[in-house]
CSV table of C-alpha atoms in Angstrom, one decimal:
chain,number,residue,atom,x,y,z
H,1,LEU,CA,0.0,0.0,0.0
H,2,ALA,CA,2.9,2.4,0.7
H,3,GLN,CA,4.0,2.2,-2.9
H,4,VAL,CA,0.8,3.6,-4.3
H,5,SER,CA,1.0,7.2,-5.5
H,6,PRO,CA,-0.3,9.9,-3.1
H,7,ALA,CA,-2.8,11.1,-5.6
H,8,LEU,CA,-4.4,7.7,-5.9
H,9,ARG,CA,-4.5,7.3,-2.1
H,10,ARG,CA,-6.9,10.2,-1.9
H,11,THR,CA,-9.7,8.5,-3.8
H,12,ALA,CA,-12.7,6.7,-2.2
H,13,ARG,CA,-12.1,3.6,-4.3
H,14,TRP,CA,-8.5,3.3,-3.0
H,15,HIS,CA,-9.7,3.6,0.6
H,16,PHE,CA,-12.3,0.9,-0.1
H,17,HIS,CA,-9.7,-1.5,-1.5
H,18,ALA,CA,-7.3,-0.6,1.4
H,19,SER,CA,-10.1,-1.5,3.8
H,20,LYS,CA,-10.5,-4.9,2.1
H,21,ILE,CA,-6.8,-5.5,2.4
H,22,TYR,CA,-6.5,-4.6,6.0
H,23,ASP,CA,-9.6,-6.7,6.8
H,24,GLY,CA,-8.0,-9.6,5.1
H,25,LEU,CA,-4.8,-9.0,7.2
H,26,ASP,CA,-6.9,-9.1,10.4
H,27,GLN,CA,-6.3,-5.4,11.1
H,28,PRO,CA,-9.9,-4.3,11.8
H,29,ALA,CA,-9.1,-0.9,13.2
H,30,LEU,CA,-7.3,0.1,10.0
H,31,ALA,CA,-10.0,-1.5,7.9
H,32,VAL,CA,-12.7,0.5,9.6
H,33,ALA,CA,-10.6,3.7,9.3
H,34,GLU,CA,-10.1,3.2,5.5
H,35,ILE,CA,-13.7,2.4,4.8
H,36,GLU,CA,-14.9,5.4,6.8
H,37,SER,CA,-12.5,7.5,4.7
H,38,ALA,CA,-14.0,6.1,1.6
H,39,LEU,CA,-17.6,6.8,2.8
H,40,SER,CA,-16.6,10.4,3.8
H,41,LEU,CA,-15.3,11.0,0.2
H,42,ASP,CA,-18.2,9.2,-1.5
H,43,PRO,CA,-21.2,7.8,0.4
H,44,ALA,CA,-23.0,6.6,-2.7
H,45,PRO,CA,-21.5,3.2,-3.4
H,46,GLU,CA,-23.5,0.4,-1.6
H,47,GLU,CA,-20.5,-1.8,-1.3
H,48,TYR,CA,-18.8,0.7,1.0
H,49,HIS,CA,-21.6,0.4,3.5
H,50,VAL,CA,-21.6,-3.4,3.1
H,51,GLN,CA,-17.9,-3.5,3.7
H,52,LEU,CA,-18.2,-1.5,7.0
H,53,GLY,CA,-21.0,-3.6,8.2
H,54,GLN,CA,-19.3,-6.9,7.4
H,55,ILE,CA,-16.1,-5.8,9.3
H,56,PHE,CA,-18.3,-5.4,12.4
H,57,LEU,CA,-20.1,-8.6,11.8
H,58,THR,CA,-16.9,-10.7,11.5
H,59,ARG,CA,-15.5,-9.1,14.6
H,60,ASN,CA,-18.4,-10.0,16.9
H,61,THR,CA,-19.9,-6.5,17.1
H,62,PRO,CA,-23.4,-7.2,15.8
H,63,ALA,CA,-24.9,-4.0,17.3
H,64,ALA,CA,-22.5,-1.8,15.3
H,65,ALA,CA,-23.2,-3.9,12.1
H,66,TYR,CA,-26.9,-3.5,12.7
H,67,ASP,CA,-26.6,0.3,12.9
H,68,VAL,CA,-24.5,0.4,9.7
H,69,PHE,CA,-26.9,-1.8,7.8
H,70,SER,CA,-30.0,0.0,9.1
H,71,GLU,CA,-28.7,3.4,8.0
H,72,ALA,CA,-27.6,2.0,4.7
H,73,LEU,CA,-31.1,0.5,4.0
H,74,LYS,CA,-32.5,4.0,4.2
H,75,GLN,CA,-30.3,5.0,1.3
H,76,PHE,CA,-30.7,1.6,-0.5
H,77,PRO,CA,-34.2,0.4,0.4
H,78,HIS,CA,-34.3,-2.3,-2.3
H,79,SER,CA,-30.8,-3.7,-1.6
H,80,LEU,CA,-30.5,-7.5,-1.5
H,81,LEU,CA,-27.0,-7.1,0.0
H,82,LEU,CA,-28.2,-5.2,3.1
H,83,LEU,CA,-31.2,-7.4,4.0
């Protein structure tokens, strides 16, 4: 991740992928920080909300996951991924 150009690191998509990487490396705090950065830059993609909720689900924090998914369902009421 350190080898990626600084300009690319400022995109929501980069933060999303960095979150996936950190999640896979079992570094949930960094994964959450990255996906929250992605959401602050671009809250529109459904997969960003799913990523945040799934980090919480896989780390035994169902209440936080419920909050994320509940809020996301308001934005994506017909989502099959969030149900």
